[in-house]
mmCIF file with all atom_site columns, C-alpha atoms in Angstrom:
data_model
loop_
_atom_site.group_PDB
_atom_site.id
_atom_site.type_symbol
_atom_site.label_atom_id
_atom_site.label_alt_id
_atom_site.label_comp_id
_atom_site.label_asym_id
_atom_site.label_entity_id
_atom_site.label_seq_id
_atom_site.pdbx_PDB_ins_code
_atom_site.Cartn_x
_atom_site.Cartn_y
_atom_site.Cartn_z
_atom_site.occupancy
_atom_site.B_iso_or_equiv
_atom_site.pdbx_formal_charge
_atom_site.auth_seq_id
_atom_site.auth_comp_id
_atom_site.auth_asym_id
_atom_site.auth_atom_id
_atom_site.pdbx_PDB_model_num
ATOM 1   C CA . MET A 1 1   ? 3.485   -13.210 -10.998 1.00 0.00 ? 1   MET A CA 1
ATOM 2   C CA . LYS A 1 2   ? 4.347   -10.106 -12.991 1.00 0.00 ? 2   LYS A CA 1
ATOM 3   C CA . TYR A 1 3   ? 3.196   -6.667  -11.892 1.00 0.00 ? 3   TYR A CA 1
ATOM 4   C CA . SER A 1 4   ? 3.147   -3.398  -13.794 1.00 0.00 ? 4   SER A CA 1
ATOM 5   C CA . SER A 1 5   ? 3.477   -0.398  -11.507 1.00 0.00 ? 5   SER A CA 1
ATOM 6   C CA . SER A 1 6   ? 2.775   3.304   -11.890 1.00 0.00 ? 6   SER A CA 1
ATOM 7   C CA . ALA A 1 7   ? 3.289   6.233   -9.519  1.00 0.00 ? 7   ALA A CA 1
ATOM 8   C CA . ILE A 1 8   ? 0.492   8.463   -8.296  1.00 0.00 ? 8   ILE A CA 1
ATOM 9   C CA . ILE A 1 9   ? 0.819   11.125  -5.606  1.00 0.00 ? 9   ILE A CA 1
ATOM 10  C CA . VAL A 1 10  ? -1.531  9.736   -2.993  1.00 0.00 ? 10  VAL A CA 1
ATOM 11  C CA . THR A 1 11  ? -1.452  7.683   0.164   1.00 0.00 ? 11  THR A CA 1
ATOM 12  C CA . LEU A 1 12  ? -3.713  5.202   1.900   1.00 0.00 ? 12  LEU A CA 1
ATOM 13  C CA . ALA A 1 13  ? -5.240  5.000   5.320   1.00 0.00 ? 13  ALA A CA 1
ATOM 14  C CA . LEU A 1 14  ? -2.856  3.851   7.995   1.00 0.00 ? 14  LEU A CA 1
ATOM 15  C CA . LEU A 1 15  ? -5.530  1.652   9.467   1.00 0.00 ? 15  LEU A CA 1
ATOM 16  C CA . GLY A 1 16  ? -8.512  1.500   7.123   1.00 0.00 ? 16  GLY A CA 1
ATOM 17  C CA . GLY A 1 17  ? -10.238 -1.799  7.958   1.00 0.00 ? 17  GLY A CA 1
ATOM 18  C CA . CYS A 1 18  ? -13.074 -4.093  6.999   1.00 0.00 ? 18  CYS A CA 1
ATOM 19  C CA . SER A 1 19  ? -14.544 -7.348  8.194   1.00 0.00 ? 19  SER A CA 1
ATOM 20  C CA . SER A 1 20  ? -12.267 -10.344 8.907   1.00 0.00 ? 20  SER A CA 1
ATOM 21  C CA . GLN A 1 21  ? -8.494  -10.698 8.790   1.00 0.00 ? 21  GLN A CA 1
ATOM 22  C CA . PRO A 1 22  ? -6.475  -10.111 5.632   1.00 0.00 ? 22  PRO A CA 1
ATOM 23  C CA . THR A 1 23  ? -4.863  -13.043 3.902   1.00 0.00 ? 23  THR A CA 1
ATOM 24  C CA . THR A 1 24  ? -1.119  -13.622 4.206   1.00 0.00 ? 24  THR A CA 1
ATOM 25  C CA . THR A 1 25  ? -0.499  -12.901 0.507   1.00 0.00 ? 25  THR A CA 1
ATOM 26  C CA . GLN A 1 26  ? 2.357   -10.428 0.179   1.00 0.00 ? 26  GLN A CA 1
ATOM 27  C CA . SER A 1 27  ? 3.070   -8.199  -2.800  1.00 0.00 ? 27  SER A CA 1
ATOM 28  C CA . GLY A 1 28  ? 6.661   -7.525  -1.729  1.00 0.00 ? 28  GLY A CA 1
ATOM 29  C CA . PHE A 1 29  ? 6.116   -3.770  -1.403  1.00 0.00 ? 29  PHE A CA 1
ATOM 30  C CA . LEU A 1 30  ? 6.982   -3.711  2.296   1.00 0.00 ? 30  LEU A CA 1
ATOM 31  C CA . GLY A 1 31  ? 10.518  -4.592  3.220   1.00 0.00 ? 31  GLY A CA 1
ATOM 32  C CA . ASP A 1 32  ? 9.499   -6.595  6.284   1.00 0.00 ? 32  ASP A CA 1
ATOM 33  C CA . TYR A 1 33  ? 6.180   -8.344  6.946   1.00 0.00 ? 33  TYR A CA 1
ATOM 34  C CA . SER A 1 34  ? 7.363   -10.317 9.963   1.00 0.00 ? 34  SER A CA 1
ATOM 35  C CA . GLN A 1 35  ? 6.498   -7.636  12.554  1.00 0.00 ? 35  GLN A CA 1
ATOM 36  C CA . LEU A 1 36  ? 2.902   -7.195  11.392  1.00 0.00 ? 36  LEU A CA 1
ATOM 37  C CA . LYS A 1 37  ? 0.289   -8.402  13.886  1.00 0.00 ? 37  LYS A CA 1
ATOM 38  C CA . PRO A 1 38  ? -3.518  -8.314  13.868  1.00 0.00 ? 38  PRO A CA 1
ATOM 39  C CA . ALA A 1 39  ? -4.641  -4.878  15.068  1.00 0.00 ? 39  ALA A CA 1
ATOM 40  C CA . PRO A 1 40  ? -6.295  -5.294  18.493  1.00 0.00 ? 40  PRO A CA 1
ATOM 41  C CA . ASP A 1 41  ? -8.991  -2.699  17.867  1.00 0.00 ? 41  ASP A CA 1
ATOM 42  C CA . ARG A 1 42  ? -9.925  -3.174  14.210  1.00 0.00 ? 42  ARG A CA 1
ATOM 43  C CA . GLU A 1 43  ? -10.640 -6.319  12.239  1.00 0.00 ? 43  GLU A CA 1
ATOM 44  C CA . GLY A 1 44  ? -9.142  -6.776  8.803   1.00 0.00 ? 44  GLY A CA 1
ATOM 45  C CA . VAL A 1 45  ? -5.890  -4.973  9.602   1.00 0.00 ? 45  VAL A CA 1
ATOM 46  C CA . MET A 1 46  ? -2.333  -6.196  10.106  1.00 0.00 ? 46  MET A CA 1
ATOM 47  C CA . LEU A 1 47  ? -0.287  -3.616  11.957  1.00 0.00 ? 47  LEU A CA 1
ATOM 48  C CA . TYR A 1 48  ? 3.125   -2.687  13.282  1.00 0.00 ? 48  TYR A CA 1
ATOM 49  C CA . VAL A 1 49  ? 3.710   0.390   15.470  1.00 0.00 ? 49  VAL A CA 1
ATOM 50  C CA . ASP A 1 50  ? 7.008   1.306   17.134  1.00 0.00 ? 50  ASP A CA 1
ATOM 51  C CA . ARG A 1 51  ? 5.785   2.045   20.651  1.00 0.00 ? 51  ARG A CA 1
ATOM 52  C CA . ASN A 1 52  ? 9.058   3.819   21.450  1.00 0.00 ? 52  ASN A CA 1
ATOM 53  C CA . THR A 1 53  ? 8.181   6.564   18.978  1.00 0.00 ? 53  THR A CA 1
ATOM 54  C CA . ASP A 1 54  ? 6.519   9.720   20.271  1.00 0.00 ? 54  ASP A CA 1
ATOM 55  C CA . PHE A 1 55  ? 4.075   10.655  17.501  1.00 0.00 ? 55  PHE A CA 1
ATOM 56  C CA . LYS A 1 56  ? 2.687   13.717  19.255  1.00 0.00 ? 56  LYS A CA 1
ATOM 57  C CA . PRO A 1 57  ? 5.089   16.316  17.730  1.00 0.00 ? 57  PRO A CA 1
ATOM 58  C CA . TYR A 1 58  ? 4.320   15.251  14.165  1.00 0.00 ? 58  TYR A CA 1
ATOM 59  C CA . THR A 1 59  ? 1.729   17.320  12.338  1.00 0.00 ? 59  THR A CA 1
ATOM 60  C CA . LYS A 1 60  ? 3.517   17.366  8.968   1.00 0.00 ? 60  LYS A CA 1
ATOM 61  C CA . LEU A 1 61  ? 3.460   14.493  6.464   1.00 0.00 ? 61  LEU A CA 1
ATOM 62  C CA . MET A 1 62  ? 5.369   13.934  3.231   1.00 0.00 ? 62  MET A CA 1
ATOM 63  C CA . PHE A 1 63  ? 3.872   11.358  0.863   1.00 0.00 ? 63  PHE A CA 1
ATOM 64  C CA . ASP A 1 64  ? 6.012   9.391   -1.582  1.00 0.00 ? 64  ASP A CA 1
ATOM 65  C CA . PRO A 1 65  ? 4.294   8.654   -4.898  1.00 0.00 ? 65  PRO A CA 1
ATOM 66  C CA . VAL A 1 66  ? 2.152   5.619   -4.230  1.00 0.00 ? 66  VAL A CA 1
ATOM 67  C CA . GLN A 1 67  ? 2.714   2.524   -6.330  1.00 0.00 ? 67  GLN A CA 1
ATOM 68  C CA . VAL A 1 68  ? -0.264  0.899   -8.014  1.00 0.00 ? 68  VAL A CA 1
ATOM 69  C CA . LEU A 1 69  ? 0.551   -2.804  -8.378  1.00 0.00 ? 69  LEU A CA 1
ATOM 70  C CA . VAL A 1 70  ? -1.739  -4.385  -10.944 1.00 0.00 ? 70  VAL A CA 1
ATOM 71  C CA . THR A 1 71  ? -1.663  -8.044  -11.911 1.00 0.00 ? 71  THR A CA 1
ATOM 72  C CA . GLN A 1 72  ? -1.204  -8.021  -15.670 1.00 0.00 ? 72  GLN A CA 1
ATOM 73  C CA . PRO A 1 73  ? -2.825  -10.900 -17.603 1.00 0.00 ? 73  PRO A CA 1
ATOM 74  C CA . LYS A 1 74  ? -1.228  -11.479 -20.994 1.00 0.00 ? 74  LYS A CA 1
ATOM 75  C CA . ASP A 1 75  ? -4.487  -10.815 -22.820 1.00 0.00 ? 75  ASP A CA 1
ATOM 76  C CA . GLN A 1 76  ? -5.140  -7.425  -21.211 1.00 0.00 ? 76  GLN A CA 1
ATOM 77  C CA . PRO A 1 77  ? -3.587  -4.001  -22.003 1.00 0.00 ? 77  PRO A CA 1
ATOM 78  C CA . PRO A 1 78  ? -1.686  -2.134  -19.249 1.00 0.00 ? 78  PRO A CA 1
ATOM 79  C CA . VAL A 1 79  ? -3.460  0.538   -17.211 1.00 0.00 ? 79  VAL A CA 1
ATOM 80  C CA . PRO A 1 80  ? -3.022  3.927   -18.977 1.00 0.00 ? 80  PRO A CA 1
ATOM 81  C CA . PRO A 1 81  ? -1.030  6.636   -17.133 1.00 0.00 ? 81  PRO A CA 1
ATOM 82  C CA . ASP A 1 82  ? -3.949  9.078   -17.206 1.00 0.00 ? 82  ASP A CA 1
ATOM 83  C CA . VAL A 1 83  ? -6.029  6.587   -15.228 1.00 0.00 ? 83  VAL A CA 1
ATOM 84  C CA . VAL A 1 84  ? -3.538  6.358   -12.361 1.00 0.00 ? 84  VAL A CA 1
ATOM 85  C CA . GLN A 1 85  ? -3.182  10.140  -12.397 1.00 0.00 ? 85  GLN A CA 1
ATOM 86  C CA . ARG A 1 86  ? -6.938  10.464  -11.964 1.00 0.00 ? 86  ARG A CA 1
ATOM 87  C CA . ILE A 1 87  ? -6.897  7.934   -9.130  1.00 0.00 ? 87  ILE A CA 1
ATOM 88  C CA . GLY A 1 88  ? -4.116  9.948   -7.505  1.00 0.00 ? 88  GLY A CA 1
ATOM 89  C CA . ALA A 1 89  ? -6.072  13.180  -7.760  1.00 0.00 ? 89  ALA A CA 1
ATOM 90  C CA . GLN A 1 90  ? -9.110  11.568  -6.160  1.00 0.00 ? 90  GLN A CA 1
ATOM 91  C CA . MET A 1 91  ? -7.102  10.127  -3.268  1.00 0.00 ? 91  MET A CA 1
ATOM 92  C CA . GLN A 1 92  ? -5.262  13.392  -2.740  1.00 0.00 ? 92  GLN A CA 1
ATOM 93  C CA . GLN A 1 93  ? -8.562  15.240  -2.424  1.00 0.00 ? 93  GLN A CA 1
ATOM 94  C CA . SER A 1 94  ? -9.826  12.695  0.107   1.00 0.00 ? 94  SER A CA 1
ATOM 95  C CA . LEU A 1 95  ? -6.686  13.020  2.219   1.00 0.00 ? 95  LEU A CA 1
ATOM 96  C CA . GLN A 1 96  ? -6.601  16.794  2.166   1.00 0.00 ? 96  GLN A CA 1
ATOM 97  C CA . ARG A 1 97  ? -10.202 16.922  3.353   1.00 0.00 ? 97  ARG A CA 1
ATOM 98  C CA . ALA A 1 98  ? -9.559  14.352  6.091   1.00 0.00 ? 98  ALA A CA 1
ATOM 99  C CA . LEU A 1 99  ? -6.288  15.862  7.364   1.00 0.00 ? 99  LEU A CA 1
ATOM 100 C CA . ALA A 1 100 ? -7.155  19.563  7.255   1.00 0.00 ? 100 ALA A CA 1
ATOM 101 C CA . PRO A 1 101 ? -6.711  21.805  9.084   1.00 0.00 ? 101 PRO A CA 1
ATOM 102 C CA . GLU A 1 102 ? -4.734  20.116  11.886  1.00 0.00 ? 102 GLU A CA 1
ATOM 103 C CA . TYR A 1 103 ? -2.215  18.369  9.620   1.00 0.00 ? 103 TYR A CA 1
ATOM 104 C CA . GLN A 1 104 ? -0.026  19.804  6.891   1.00 0.00 ? 104 GLN A CA 1
ATOM 105 C CA . VAL A 1 105 ? 0.994   17.937  3.734   1.00 0.00 ? 105 VAL A CA 1
ATOM 106 C CA . VAL A 1 106 ? 4.509   18.984  2.700   1.00 0.00 ? 106 VAL A CA 1
ATOM 107 C CA . THR A 1 107 ? 6.831   18.173  -0.184  1.00 0.00 ? 107 THR A CA 1
ATOM 108 C CA . GLN A 1 108 ? 10.197  18.435  1.581   1.00 0.00 ? 108 GLN A CA 1
ATOM 109 C CA . PRO A 1 109 ? 11.661  16.306  4.405   1.00 0.00 ? 109 PRO A CA 1
ATOM 110 C CA . GLY A 1 110 ? 12.462  17.865  7.757   1.00 0.00 ? 110 GLY A CA 1
ATOM 111 C CA . PRO A 1 111 ? 13.057  17.062  11.440  1.00 0.00 ? 111 PRO A CA 1
ATOM 112 C CA . ASP A 1 112 ? 9.308   17.375  12.150  1.00 0.00 ? 112 ASP A CA 1
ATOM 113 C CA . VAL A 1 113 ? 8.061   15.492  9.072   1.00 0.00 ? 113 VAL A CA 1
ATOM 114 C CA . LEU A 1 114 ? 6.951   11.859  8.823   1.00 0.00 ? 114 LEU A CA 1
ATOM 115 C CA . ARG A 1 115 ? 7.447   10.196  5.448   1.00 0.00 ? 115 ARG A CA 1
ATOM 116 C CA . VAL A 1 116 ? 4.727   7.896   4.112   1.00 0.00 ? 116 VAL A CA 1
ATOM 117 C CA . ARG A 1 117 ? 5.215   5.126   1.511   1.00 0.00 ? 117 ARG A CA 1
ATOM 118 C CA . SER A 1 118 ? 2.203   3.242   0.186   1.00 0.00 ? 118 SER A CA 1
ATOM 119 C CA . ALA A 1 119 ? 0.894   0.950   -2.515  1.00 0.00 ? 119 ALA A CA 1
ATOM 120 C CA . ILE A 1 120 ? -2.477  -0.197  -3.815  1.00 0.00 ? 120 ILE A CA 1
ATOM 121 C CA . THR A 1 121 ? -2.599  -3.907  -4.565  1.00 0.00 ? 121 THR A CA 1
ATOM 122 C CA . GLY A 1 122 ? -5.296  -6.501  -5.199  1.00 0.00 ? 122 GLY A CA 1
ATOM 123 C CA . LEU A 1 123 ? -6.053  -5.224  -8.694  1.00 0.00 ? 123 LEU A CA 1
ATOM 124 C CA . GLU A 1 124 ? -6.088  -7.054  -12.011 1.00 0.00 ? 124 GLU A CA 1
ATOM 125 C CA . ALA A 1 125 ? -6.012  -5.324  -15.390 1.00 0.00 ? 125 ALA A CA 1
ATOM 126 C CA . ALA A 1 126 ? -9.268  -5.789  -17.296 1.00 0.00 ? 126 ALA A CA 1
ATOM 127 C CA . LYS A 1 127 ? -10.625 -4.116  -20.408 1.00 0.00 ? 127 LYS A CA 1
ATOM 128 C CA . PRO A 1 128 ? -13.795 -2.091  -19.729 1.00 0.00 ? 128 PRO A CA 1
ATOM 129 C CA . PRO A 1 129 ? -17.030 -3.236  -21.413 1.00 0.00 ? 129 PRO A CA 1
ATOM 130 C CA . ALA A 1 130 ? -17.453 -2.002  -24.978 1.00 0.00 ? 130 ALA A CA 1
ATOM 131 C CA . GLY A 1 131 ? -18.804 1.534   -25.040 1.00 0.00 ? 131 GLY A CA 1
ATOM 132 C CA . ALA A 1 132 ? -18.552 1.987   -21.263 1.00 0.00 ? 132 ALA A CA 1
ATOM 133 C CA . VAL A 1 133 ? -16.996 5.218   -20.002 1.00 0.00 ? 133 VAL A CA 1
ATOM 134 C CA . ASP A 1 134 ? -17.419 4.924   -16.219 1.00 0.00 ? 134 ASP A CA 1
ATOM 135 C CA . TYR A 1 135 ? -15.308 1.815   -15.614 1.00 0.00 ? 135 TYR A CA 1
ATOM 136 C CA . LEU A 1 136 ? -11.708 1.670   -14.436 1.00 0.00 ? 136 LEU A CA 1
ATOM 137 C CA . PRO A 1 137 ? -9.526  -0.645  -16.575 1.00 0.00 ? 137 PRO A CA 1
ATOM 138 C CA . PHE A 1 138 ? -9.049  -3.139  -13.752 1.00 0.00 ? 138 PHE A CA 1
ATOM 139 C CA . LYS A 1 139 ? -11.082 -5.172  -11.302 1.00 0.00 ? 139 LYS A CA 1
ATOM 140 C CA . ALA A 1 140 ? -10.749 -6.042  -7.632  1.00 0.00 ? 140 ALA A CA 1
ATOM 141 C CA . VAL A 1 141 ? -9.372  -9.539  -7.102  1.00 0.00 ? 141 VAL A CA 1
ATOM 142 C CA . TYR A 1 142 ? -11.457 -12.098 -5.233  1.00 0.00 ? 142 TYR A CA 1
ATOM 143 C CA . ASN A 1 143 ? -10.120 -13.178 -1.839  1.00 0.00 ? 143 ASN A CA 1
ATOM 144 C CA . VAL A 1 144 ? -10.380 -16.887 -2.537  1.00 0.00 ? 144 VAL A CA 1
ATOM 145 C CA . GLY A 1 145 ? -8.095  -17.720 0.390   1.00 0.00 ? 145 GLY A CA 1
ATOM 146 C CA . ARG A 1 146 ? -10.611 -16.418 2.858   1.00 0.00 ? 146 ARG A CA 1
ATOM 147 C CA . GLU A 1 147 ? -13.382 -18.515 1.343   1.00 0.00 ? 147 GLU A CA 1
ATOM 148 C CA . ALA A 1 148 ? -11.229 -21.657 1.333   1.00 0.00 ? 148 ALA A CA 1
ATOM 149 C CA . ALA A 1 149 ? -10.351 -21.126 4.986   1.00 0.00 ? 149 ALA A CA 1
ATOM 150 C CA . GLY A 1 150 ? -13.998 -20.800 5.920   1.00 0.00 ? 150 GLY A CA 1
ATOM 151 C CA . GLY A 1 151 ? -13.481 -17.198 6.971   1.00 0.00 ? 151 GLY A CA 1
ATOM 152 C CA . GLY A 1 152 ? -16.412 -15.732 5.090   1.00 0.00 ? 152 GLY A CA 1
ATOM 153 C CA . PRO A 1 153 ? -17.987 -15.291 1.672   1.00 0.00 ? 153 PRO A CA 1
ATOM 154 C CA . ARG A 1 154 ? -16.034 -14.793 -1.518  1.00 0.00 ? 154 ARG A CA 1
ATOM 155 C CA . VAL A 1 155 ? -15.365 -11.044 -1.601  1.00 0.00 ? 155 VAL A CA 1
ATOM 156 C CA . ALA A 1 156 ? -13.628 -8.752  -4.084  1.00 0.00 ? 156 ALA A CA 1
ATOM 157 C CA . GLU A 1 157 ? -10.983 -6.710  -2.275  1.00 0.00 ? 157 GLU A CA 1
ATOM 158 C CA . ILE A 1 158 ? -8.681  -3.799  -2.938  1.00 0.00 ? 158 ILE A CA 1
ATOM 159 C CA . LYS A 1 159 ? -5.624  -4.047  -0.701  1.00 0.00 ? 159 LYS A CA 1
ATOM 160 C CA . ALA A 1 160 ? -3.255  -1.401  0.590   1.00 0.00 ? 160 ALA A CA 1
ATOM 161 C CA . GLU A 1 161 ? 0.220   -1.686  2.048   1.00 0.00 ? 161 GLU A CA 1
ATOM 162 C CA . LEU A 1 162 ? 1.778   1.259   3.858   1.00 0.00 ? 162 LEU A CA 1
ATOM 163 C CA . GLU A 1 163 ? 4.743   2.183   5.987   1.00 0.00 ? 163 GLU A CA 1
ATOM 164 C CA . VAL A 1 164 ? 5.567   5.378   7.885   1.00 0.00 ? 164 VAL A CA 1
ATOM 165 C CA . LEU A 1 165 ? 9.216   6.362   8.296   1.00 0.00 ? 165 LEU A CA 1
ATOM 166 C CA . ASP A 1 166 ? 10.787  8.708   10.815  1.00 0.00 ? 166 ASP A CA 1
ATOM 167 C CA . PRO A 1 167 ? 12.256  12.050  9.651   1.00 0.00 ? 167 PRO A CA 1
ATOM 168 C CA . SER A 1 168 ? 15.555  10.367  8.738   1.00 0.00 ? 168 SER A CA 1
ATOM 169 C CA . GLY A 1 169 ? 13.685  8.266   6.194   1.00 0.00 ? 169 GLY A CA 1
ATOM 170 C CA . LYS A 1 170 ? 15.507  5.147   7.393   1.00 0.00 ? 170 LYS A CA 1
ATOM 171 C CA . ARG A 1 171 ? 13.523  3.758   10.329  1.00 0.00 ? 171 ARG A CA 1
ATOM 172 C CA . VAL A 1 172 ? 10.005  2.341   9.961   1.00 0.00 ? 172 VAL A CA 1
ATOM 173 C CA . VAL A 1 173 ? 7.836   3.546   12.853  1.00 0.00 ? 173 VAL A CA 1
ATOM 174 C CA . ALA A 1 174 ? 4.549   2.078   11.615  1.00 0.00 ? 174 ALA A CA 1
ATOM 175 C CA . ALA A 1 175 ? 3.365   -0.275  8.887   1.00 0.00 ? 175 ALA A CA 1
ATOM 176 C CA . THR A 1 176 ? 0.125   -1.894  7.838   1.00 0.00 ? 176 THR A CA 1
ATOM 177 C CA . VAL A 1 177 ? -1.504  -4.228  5.362   1.00 0.00 ? 177 VAL A CA 1
ATOM 178 C CA . THR A 1 178 ? -5.193  -3.499  5.035   1.00 0.00 ? 178 THR A CA 1
ATOM 179 C CA . ARG A 1 179 ? -7.976  -3.743  2.508   1.00 0.00 ? 179 ARG A CA 1
ATOM 180 C CA . ARG A 1 180 ? -11.371 -2.521  1.450   1.00 0.00 ? 180 ARG A CA 1
ATOM 181 C CA . GLY A 1 181 ? -13.577 -5.464  0.609   1.00 0.00 ? 181 GLY A CA 1
ATOM 182 C CA . ASP A 1 182 ? -17.269 -5.841  1.260   1.00 0.00 ? 182 ASP A CA 1
ATOM 183 C CA . LYS A 1 183 ? -20.643 -5.968  -0.450  1.00 0.00 ? 183 LYS A CA 1
ATOM 184 C CA . ARG A 1 184 ? -20.261 -2.362  -1.588  1.00 0.00 ? 184 ARG A CA 1
ATOM 185 C CA . LEU A 1 185 ? -17.439 -3.360  -3.931  1.00 0.00 ? 185 LEU A CA 1
ATOM 186 C CA . PRO A 1 186 ? -18.382 -5.005  -7.242  1.00 0.00 ? 186 PRO A CA 1
ATOM 187 C CA . GLN A 1 187 ? -18.045 -8.715  -6.570  1.00 0.00 ? 187 GLN A CA 1
ATOM 188 C CA . GLY A 1 188 ? -15.244 -9.530  -8.974  1.00 0.00 ? 188 GLY A CA 1
ATOM 189 C CA . ASP A 1 189 ? -16.568 -7.125  -11.591 1.00 0.00 ? 189 ASP A CA 1
ATOM 190 C CA . GLN A 1 190 ? -14.795 -3.999  -12.738 1.00 0.00 ? 190 GLN A CA 1
ATOM 191 C CA . ILE A 1 191 ? -14.872 -0.958  -10.486 1.00 0.00 ? 191 ILE A CA 1
ATOM 192 C CA . THR A 1 192 ? -16.621 2.204   -11.597 1.00 0.00 ? 192 THR A CA 1
ATOM 193 C CA . TRP A 1 193 ? -15.298 5.705   -11.064 1.00 0.00 ? 193 TRP A CA 1
ATOM 194 C CA . GLU A 1 194 ? -18.426 6.341   -9.003  1.00 0.00 ? 194 GLU A CA 1
ATOM 195 C CA . ALA A 1 195 ? -17.414 3.587   -6.566  1.00 0.00 ? 195 ALA A CA 1
ATOM 196 C CA . LEU A 1 196 ? -13.901 4.997   -6.064  1.00 0.00 ? 196 LEU A CA 1
ATOM 197 C CA . PRO A 1 197 ? -14.520 8.163   -3.946  1.00 0.00 ? 197 PRO A CA 1
ATOM 198 C CA . PRO A 1 198 ? -16.252 6.279   -1.083  1.00 0.00 ? 198 PRO A CA 1
ATOM 199 C CA . ILE A 1 199 ? -13.234 3.947   -0.914  1.00 0.00 ? 199 ILE A CA 1
ATOM 200 C CA . THR A 1 200 ? -10.636 6.745   -0.888  1.00 0.00 ? 200 THR A CA 1
ATOM 201 C CA . ASP A 1 201 ? -12.691 8.767   1.609   1.00 0.00 ? 201 ASP A CA 1
ATOM 202 C CA . TYR A 1 202 ? -12.924 5.702   3.855   1.00 0.00 ? 202 TYR A CA 1
ATOM 203 C CA . TRP A 1 203 ? -9.170  5.139   3.785   1.00 0.00 ? 203 TRP A CA 1
ATOM 204 C CA . ALA A 1 204 ? -8.450  8.834   4.396   1.00 0.00 ? 204 ALA A CA 1
ATOM 205 C CA . ARG A 1 205 ? -10.779 9.053   7.403   1.00 0.00 ? 205 ARG A CA 1
ATOM 206 C CA . ASN A 1 206 ? -9.185  5.979   8.951   1.00 0.00 ? 206 ASN A CA 1
ATOM 207 C CA . PHE A 1 207 ? -5.698  7.354   8.356   1.00 0.00 ? 207 PHE A CA 1
ATOM 208 C CA . ARG A 1 208 ? -6.655  10.540  10.187  1.00 0.00 ? 208 ARG A CA 1
ATOM 209 C CA . ALA A 1 209 ? -8.309  8.613   13.030  1.00 0.00 ? 209 ALA A CA 1
ATOM 210 C CA . ARG A 1 210 ? -5.268  6.411   13.651  1.00 0.00 ? 210 ARG A CA 1
ATOM 211 C CA . LEU A 1 211 ? -2.860  9.330   13.465  1.00 0.00 ? 211 LEU A CA 1
ATOM 212 C CA . ASP A 1 212 ? -4.946  11.229  16.014  1.00 0.00 ? 212 ASP A CA 1
ATOM 213 C CA . GLU A 1 213 ? -4.930  8.174   18.269  1.00 0.00 ? 213 GLU A CA 1
ATOM 214 C CA . LEU A 1 214 ? -1.157  7.715   18.065  1.00 0.00 ? 214 LEU A CA 1
ATOM 215 C CA . ARG A 1 215 ? -0.680  11.404  18.881  1.00 0.00 ? 215 ARG A CA 1
ATOM 216 C CA . GLY A 1 216 ? -3.121  11.284  21.776  1.00 0.00 ? 216 GLY A CA 1
ATOM 217 C CA . VAL A 1 217 ? -5.371  14.028  20.439  1.00 0.00 ? 217 VAL A CA 1
ATOM 218 C CA . LYS A 1 218 ? -9.152  14.172  20.244  1.00 0.00 ? 218 LYS A CA 1
ATOM 219 C CA . PRO A 1 219 ? -10.459 13.267  16.765  1.00 0.00 ? 219 PRO A CA 1
ATOM 220 C CA . PRO A 1 220 ? -12.846 15.613  14.959  1.00 0.00 ? 220 PRO A CA 1
ATOM 221 C CA . PRO A 1 221 ? -16.568 14.766  15.102  1.00 0.00 ? 221 PRO A CA 1
ATOM 222 C CA . VAL A 1 222 ? -17.741 12.327  12.434  1.00 0.00 ? 222 VAL A CA 1
ATOM 223 C CA . ALA A 1 223 ? -20.752 13.284  10.369  1.00 0.00 ? 223 ALA A CA 1
ATOM 224 C CA . ALA A 1 224 ? -23.557 10.714  10.285  1.00 0.00 ? 224 ALA A CA 1
ATOM 225 C CA . ASN A 1 225 ? -23.156 10.168  6.543   1.00 0.00 ? 225 ASN A CA 1
ATOM 226 C CA . GLU A 1 226 ? -19.399 9.493   7.009   1.00 0.00 ? 226 GLU A CA 1
ATOM 227 C CA . ALA A 1 227 ? -19.667 6.951   9.825   1.00 0.00 ? 227 ALA A CA 1
ATOM 228 C CA . ARG A 1 228 ? -19.923 3.962   7.502   1.00 0.00 ? 228 ARG A CA 1
#
């Protein structure tokens, strides 16, 4: 399967989850999938955490440009660069809101900085309907494996793969494969720009919640309209 990839300066939630377990399909973004296990406290998440790492000192994060891995059918044009830039801006806004003010996003490595690598997968390039201006030029891919295994209804899912490296940038201290797939996503149809912010906000809130948990600090209160 051929992928076209673009870089956008965003990241994904370390443990954003949804109902049921993810499939075992691997994009190849992570260097090692063998240590991933089902998260004990959230369904729909495969997780690795180095329990020998003390996360408490880390309040600074450096995000590598995220890779957007889009399945490219031969009859569809590639996703334009301005589209991925807009996706990046939206995700960056979500993360800054979720992380502030306790966490600082930095652009340089350092002894007190965790480095984050991430990718969005589960997308397929698709030309928007004629005359439509609100649609992204791709669609979420159906999780047919879950349906075949009897694990639930056929659901369109956007997947995320992420790994957190220690300040040296060489040792993985946490990794996850997660997804956002439920009735609120268009069921195999193209995704609208209006549908994107709730997804990025969801991932960002879950990233913050897991980071707080690993550091042993009390999370901020969640507003009623953000609990979903």
